[in-house]
Every structure is written in structure tokens, then in C-alpha cells.
């Protein structure tokens, strides 16, 4: 097991934990508006993890990193806004 | 480090291929006696040589005589360092500088070499995950149809079926790419094109994954309450 493998395995566990958290939020542990904001925020964090770790965007040039980050945040905000407004 | 990474190899081959005749030809083409500018650096107080002597120095037969040719130097030493790098030592008498060029084999391009077994195991794991996802989608769709829910039930289900099905088709396409990489893992291991194939398949697979990260809360979580 290389350090890269360990890092990716930890990222995967993190993704599973975040998914369970978004499930808990959606199942009514918090208020509706908070839950909606929470699940799309969690989706953005997961998206950022997949892009930077599994798609190696973390090693890419700064403008690629920025492009992915902007895209992920913009999609999450759009989806959340679509539900909240 | 810049320029052609194989510069060292070409440079030495080119230098070693040179013959004294090549140098004479180049000198005859470049250094015409009538264009010569002669500068003399002499200690203070030295008596200046007359112009005839100086001109005689520039005569072709003088310049091309063997005793004016630089002595043949020993071959350029190439030292193999323990890490696999090559150290090429060149003497440049014009500048008191040492220039070092290093070329390292690294990154994805060399990683799968000799690791066909590891690559194969991981591709199989990815295929199993893809198959599990596909099975969950098919179960989900059949459950919906059994309950009388179809794409025309309402606008939510129209979007639900459309988005998840298009995503599902991309998962299947990704599995085809992974299966192709798996079938070529033995034959193409160490081949320069294979890591590119793996990289592209991985990028496609994870981008499809990235899309699911947004489809999942949109279609499965936000509507739960």
C-alpha cells in the first residue's frame, strides 16, 4: 500500500461519511432549509474531493483548479437556490 | 531543465561523429582571412609586433597547421548515478560555470510498467463497482415500473428517468472503456500509449462520478421531506 493508495482510501471513506451525513440531513434531523443548504454544500465538498484527488485536478495548473472549483460551487449554488427560492 | 530532454545523447553523438576535416571545412567557410579582426592582449610595456608579423598569424596555412589545432580531448564522460540519472560532464573553457542537465523517468507514464497485475486488479474492482451501481439502477427502475411510475407520471419523474438514464448510459460506456483497458493490461503494459488510455478512462469515469454527486442530492435527497 503506497502513500497515494492510503490517501485515496481515506478520501473514499470521507466521501462515504459525507454521503451518510447528507442522508441524515435529508431524513429530517435538521430543519428543511438547513437540510437543503447542507446537502448541496456536502455535494460541493464531495465534488471538490473527487476532482482534486481522483481526477488529479489538485496537481493541475492553478487556472484548471480554479475552473473546477468555480464549476462545482456554481452548480451547488444553482441547485440549492432552485430549491430554496 | 529545458529544451530537448535527449539533448545530452544527441550532443555527444554529434560531437563524437566530428572529424578534423569537418572542423577545417567549417573554419574555411566561417573564418575568411580578409575579414579577420586581430586583437592583441599584451602585458604593459611589451614591444608591439609589426603588422607583417601579425598578418602572418592570420594566414590559412598557419591557422590550419596541426600544432594550432586543439588537442583531441578524452571522450565526454557519462556517469550513471545510482538513482538512474546520467551525469554528463562537459568542459566549457569560455565560462567558469558548471552546467547540469538531468532527465528523470517519472509519473504515470512509467508507473504501470511491470505492474500489469496491480492494474488488472484495480480495473476489476472498478468494474465490480460499476456493475453494483448498474444493478441498483435496474432494481430501482423495475421497482418504479412495478409501482406504476413511468417517465410520464409527472414532471419530477420525467426528469428523474431522463437524468438518471443518461447518467446510467455513461456508466455503461465507462465500463466498456474499463473492460477494454483490462483486456489490454497484459499486452500493452509498459507500452507508451497504455498509461494515456488508463488516464483518459479514469478521468471519464470520475467525471461521470462527479455528475452523480450532484444528481444524487438533487433527485434522491432534496425531495425526501
Coordinates of C-alpha atoms in Angstrom, one line a residue:
Chain A
X1 CA 0.0 0.0 0.0
X2 CA 1.6 3.3 -1.2
X3 CA 1.0 6.7 0.5
X4 CA -1.1 7.6 -2.6
X5 CA -3.3 4.5 -2.0
X6 CA -3.7 5.4 1.6
X7 CA -4.7 9.0 0.8
X8 CA -7.2 7.8 -1.8
X9 CA -8.7 5.2 0.6
X10 CA -9.1 7.9 3.3
X11 CA -10.7 10.2 0.7
X12 CA -13.1 7.4 -0.2
X13 CA -14.0 6.8 3.4
X14 CA -14.5 10.6 3.7
X15 CA -16.9 10.6 0.8
X16 CA -18.9 7.7 2.3
X17 CA -19.1 9.6 5.6
X18 CA -20.2 12.8 3.9
X19 CA -22.9 10.8 2.0
X20 CA -24.2 9.4 5.3
X21 CA -24.3 13.0 6.7
X22 CA -26.3 14.3 3.7
X23 CA -28.7 11.3 4.2
X24 CA -29.1 12.2 7.9
X25 CA -29.8 15.8 7.0
X26 CA -32.3 14.9 4.3
X27 CA -34.1 12.4 6.7
X28 CA -35.1 15.2 8.9
X29 CA -32.5 15.6 11.6
X30 CA -32.4 19.4 10.9
X31 CA -34.9 21.9 9.6
X32 CA -35.8 21.7 5.9
X33 CA -34.0 24.9 4.7
X34 CA -30.9 23.9 6.6
X35 CA -31.0 20.4 5.3
X36 CA -31.3 21.7 1.7
X37 CA -28.3 24.0 2.1
X38 CA -26.4 21.3 3.9
X39 CA -26.9 18.5 1.3
X40 CA -25.8 20.8 -1.6
X41 CA -22.8 22.1 0.4
X42 CA -21.9 18.5 1.1
X43 CA -22.3 17.7 -2.6
X44 CA -19.9 20.5 -3.4
X45 CA -17.3 19.3 -0.9
X46 CA -17.6 15.8 -2.3
X47 CA -17.3 17.1 -5.8
X48 CA -14.2 19.0 -4.9
X49 CA -12.7 15.9 -3.3
X50 CA -13.3 13.7 -6.3
X51 CA -11.9 16.4 -8.7
X52 CA -8.8 17.1 -6.7
X53 CA -7.9 13.6 -5.5
X54 CA -9.4 11.2 -8.1
X55 CA -9.2 13.4 -11.2
X56 CA -5.8 14.8 -10.0
X57 CA -7.0 18.4 -10.5
X58 CA -5.1 19.1 -7.3
X59 CA -1.9 18.6 -9.3
X60 CA -3.1 20.7 -12.3
X61 CA -2.2 24.3 -13.1
X62 CA -3.9 26.9 -10.9
X63 CA -6.4 28.0 -13.6
X64 CA -7.6 24.4 -14.1
X65 CA -8.1 24.1 -10.3
X66 CA -10.0 27.4 -10.2
X67 CA -12.1 26.4 -13.2
X68 CA -13.2 23.1 -11.5
X69 CA -13.8 24.9 -8.2
X70 CA -15.9 27.6 -9.8
X71 CA -17.9 25.0 -11.7
X72 CA -18.6 22.8 -8.6
X73 CA -19.6 25.8 -6.4
X74 CA -21.7 27.3 -9.2
X75 CA -23.6 24.0 -9.7
X76 CA -24.2 23.5 -6.0
X77 CA -25.4 27.1 -5.5
X78 CA -27.7 26.9 -8.6
X79 CA -29.3 23.6 -7.3
X80 CA -29.7 24.9 -3.8
X81 CA -31.1 28.2 -5.0
X82 CA -33.6 26.3 -7.2
X83 CA -35.0 24.5 -4.2
X84 CA -34.9 27.3 -1.7
X85 CA -36.3 30.2 -3.8
Chain B
X1 CA 15.8 21.9 -17.2
X2 CA 14.6 22.9 -20.6
X3 CA 14.7 22.0 -24.3
X4 CA 15.0 18.5 -25.7
X5 CA 15.4 16.0 -22.9
X6 CA 17.6 13.8 -25.2
X7 CA 19.9 16.7 -25.9
X8 CA 22.7 15.1 -24.0
X9 CA 22.5 11.9 -26.1
X10 CA 22.4 13.8 -29.4
X11 CA 25.1 16.2 -28.4
X12 CA 27.6 13.5 -27.5
X13 CA 26.8 11.5 -30.7
X14 CA 27.2 14.6 -32.8
X15 CA 30.5 15.6 -31.1
X16 CA 31.9 12.1 -31.4
X17 CA 31.0 12.0 -35.1
X18 CA 33.0 15.1 -35.9
X19 CA 36.3 14.7 -37.8
X20 CA 39.2 17.2 -38.1
X21 CA 38.1 17.6 -41.8
X22 CA 34.7 18.8 -40.6
X23 CA 36.3 21.4 -38.4
X24 CA 38.6 22.5 -41.2
X25 CA 35.6 22.8 -43.6
X26 CA 33.6 24.8 -41.0
X27 CA 36.6 27.0 -40.3
X28 CA 37.2 27.6 -44.1
X29 CA 33.6 28.6 -44.5
X30 CA 33.3 30.8 -41.5
X31 CA 36.8 32.4 -41.0
X32 CA 37.9 34.3 -44.1
X33 CA 41.3 35.8 -43.6
X34 CA 40.4 39.1 -45.2
X35 CA 37.6 39.5 -42.6
X36 CA 39.8 38.7 -39.6
X37 CA 39.9 41.2 -36.8
X38 CA 43.0 40.6 -34.8
X39 CA 43.2 41.8 -31.2
X40 CA 46.3 41.5 -29.1
X41 CA 46.3 41.3 -25.4
X42 CA 49.8 42.0 -24.3
X43 CA 51.5 42.8 -20.9
X44 CA 52.1 46.5 -20.4
X45 CA 55.4 47.6 -21.8
X46 CA 55.7 44.8 -24.4
X47 CA 57.0 45.9 -27.7
X48 CA 54.3 45.7 -30.4
X49 CA 55.0 43.3 -33.2
X50 CA 55.0 44.8 -36.6
X51 CA 51.9 44.4 -38.8
X52 CA 53.5 41.9 -41.2
X53 CA 54.1 39.5 -38.3
X54 CA 50.5 40.0 -37.1
X55 CA 49.1 39.4 -40.6
X56 CA 51.2 36.3 -40.9
X57 CA 49.4 34.9 -37.9
X58 CA 46.2 35.1 -39.8
X59 CA 47.4 33.1 -42.8
X60 CA 45.3 30.0 -43.5
X61 CA 48.3 27.6 -43.6
X62 CA 49.3 28.9 -40.2
X63 CA 45.9 28.6 -38.6
X64 CA 45.2 25.2 -40.1
X65 CA 48.5 23.7 -39.1
X66 CA 48.1 20.8 -36.7
X67 CA 50.0 22.4 -34.0
X68 CA 47.3 25.1 -33.8
X69 CA 44.5 22.6 -33.7
X70 CA 43.2 22.0 -30.2
X71 CA 44.4 18.7 -28.8
X72 CA 41.9 15.8 -29.1
X73 CA 40.2 15.6 -25.7
X74 CA 39.3 12.4 -24.0
X75 CA 35.7 11.2 -24.7
X76 CA 33.0 13.1 -22.8
X77 CA 32.4 11.1 -19.5
X78 CA 28.9 9.9 -18.9
X79 CA 28.4 8.7 -15.3
X80 CA 25.4 6.6 -14.3
X81 CA 24.2 7.7 -10.9
X82 CA 22.6 5.3 -8.5
X83 CA 19.0 6.8 -9.0
X84 CA 19.1 6.0 -12.7
X85 CA 20.1 9.6 -13.8
X86 CA 23.0 10.1 -16.1
X87 CA 25.6 12.8 -15.3
X88 CA 27.3 14.2 -18.5
X89 CA 30.4 16.2 -17.8
X90 CA 31.3 18.8 -20.5
X91 CA 34.2 21.2 -20.3
X92 CA 33.5 24.8 -21.4
X93 CA 36.7 26.8 -21.1
X94 CA 34.9 30.0 -22.0
X95 CA 33.0 30.3 -18.8
X96 CA 33.8 29.3 -15.2
X97 CA 30.4 27.7 -14.8
X98 CA 29.2 24.1 -14.5
X99 CA 26.0 23.3 -16.3
X100 CA 24.0 20.2 -15.3
X101 CA 21.1 18.8 -17.2
X102 CA 19.1 15.9 -15.6
X103 CA 16.3 13.8 -17.1
X104 CA 14.2 11.7 -14.8
X105 CA 11.8 9.0 -15.7
X106 CA 8.7 9.6 -13.6
X107 CA 4.9 10.0 -13.3
X108 CA 2.1 8.0 -14.7
X109 CA 3.9 7.3 -17.9
X110 CA 6.2 4.8 -16.2
X111 CA 4.1 3.7 -13.3
X112 CA 2.2 0.8 -14.8
X113 CA 5.4 -0.7 -16.3
X114 CA 5.7 -4.2 -14.7
X115 CA 2.6 -3.7 -12.7
X116 CA 0.1 -5.3 -15.0
X117 CA -1.2 -7.4 -12.1
X118 CA -2.0 -4.4 -9.9
X119 CA -3.6 -2.5 -12.8
X120 CA -5.7 -5.5 -13.6
X121 CA -6.9 -6.0 -10.0
X122 CA -7.9 -2.3 -9.7
X123 CA -9.7 -2.3 -13.1
X124 CA -11.7 -5.4 -12.0
X125 CA -12.6 -3.6 -8.7
X126 CA -13.8 -0.6 -10.7
X127 CA -15.9 -2.9 -13.0
X128 CA -17.4 -4.6 -9.9
X129 CA -18.4 -1.2 -8.5
X130 CA -19.8 -0.2 -11.9
X131 CA -21.8 -3.5 -12.0
X132 CA -23.2 -2.9 -8.5
X133 CA -24.3 0.6 -9.4
X134 CA -25.9 -0.7 -12.6
X135 CA -27.7 -3.4 -10.6
X136 CA -29.0 -0.8 -8.1
X137 CA -30.3 1.3 -11.0
X138 CA -32.0 -1.6 -12.7
X139 CA -33.7 -2.7 -9.4
X140 CA -34.8 0.9 -8.8
X141 CA -36.3 1.2 -12.3
X142 CA -38.1 -2.1 -12.1
X143 CA -39.5 -1.2 -8.7
X144 CA -40.7 2.1 -10.1
X145 CA -42.4 0.5 -13.1
X146 CA -43.9 -2.2 -10.9
X147 CA -45.5 0.6 -8.8
X148 CA -46.9 2.2 -12.0
X149 CA -44.4 5.1 -12.0
X150 CA -43.2 6.0 -15.5
X151 CA -41.5 9.0 -17.1
X152 CA -44.9 10.4 -17.9
X153 CA -46.2 10.1 -14.3
X154 CA -45.3 13.7 -13.5
X155 CA -42.6 16.3 -14.3
X156 CA -40.3 15.1 -11.4
X157 CA -40.3 11.6 -12.8
X158 CA -39.7 12.8 -16.3
X159 CA -36.5 14.5 -15.1
X160 CA -35.7 11.6 -12.8
X161 CA -35.8 9.0 -15.6
X162 CA -34.2 11.2 -18.2
X163 CA -31.2 12.3 -16.0
X164 CA -30.6 9.0 -14.3
X165 CA -30.9 7.0 -17.5
X166 CA -28.5 9.3 -19.4
X167 CA -26.1 9.1 -16.5
X168 CA -26.5 5.3 -16.5
X169 CA -25.6 5.1 -20.2
X170 CA -22.4 6.9 -19.4
X171 CA -21.6 4.5 -16.6
X172 CA -22.1 1.6 -19.1
X173 CA -19.8 3.4 -21.6
X174 CA -17.2 3.8 -18.8
X175 CA -17.4 0.1 -18.0
X176 CA -16.8 -0.7 -21.7
X177 CA -13.6 1.5 -21.6
X178 CA -12.5 -0.1 -18.3
X179 CA -13.1 -3.6 -19.8
X180 CA -11.0 -2.6 -22.8
X181 CA -8.2 -1.4 -20.6
X182 CA -8.5 -4.7 -18.6
X183 CA -8.2 -6.8 -21.8
X184 CA -5.1 -4.8 -22.9
X185 CA -3.4 -4.8 -19.5
X186 CA -1.1 -7.7 -20.3
X187 CA -0.3 -7.0 -23.9
X188 CA 0.1 -3.2 -23.6
X189 CA 1.8 -3.0 -20.1
X190 CA 4.8 -0.7 -20.5
X191 CA 3.6 0.4 -23.9
X192 CA 3.8 4.3 -24.1
X193 CA 0.1 4.6 -25.2
X194 CA -1.3 2.5 -22.4
X195 CA -1.0 4.9 -19.4
X196 CA -2.7 7.6 -21.5
X197 CA -5.5 5.1 -22.2
X198 CA -5.8 4.5 -18.4
X199 CA -5.7 8.2 -17.6
X200 CA -8.4 9.0 -20.0
X201 CA -10.6 6.2 -18.8
X202 CA -10.1 7.3 -15.2
X203 CA -10.9 10.9 -16.0
X204 CA -14.1 9.9 -17.8
X205 CA -15.1 7.5 -15.0
X206 CA -14.6 10.1 -12.3
X207 CA -16.3 12.8 -14.2
X208 CA -19.4 10.6 -14.5
X209 CA -19.0 10.1 -10.8
X210 CA -18.8 13.9 -10.2
X211 CA -22.1 14.3 -12.1
X212 CA -23.7 11.7 -9.9
X213 CA -22.6 13.6 -6.8
X214 CA -25.0 16.4 -7.9
X215 CA -27.7 14.2 -9.4
X216 CA -27.9 12.2 -6.1
X217 CA -28.9 15.1 -3.8
X218 CA -31.0 16.7 -6.5
X219 CA -33.2 13.7 -7.2
X220 CA -32.9 11.5 -4.1
X221 CA -32.3 13.8 -1.1
X222 CA -33.8 17.2 -1.8
X223 CA -37.3 15.7 -2.4
X224 CA -37.3 13.4 0.6
X225 CA -39.1 15.7 3.0

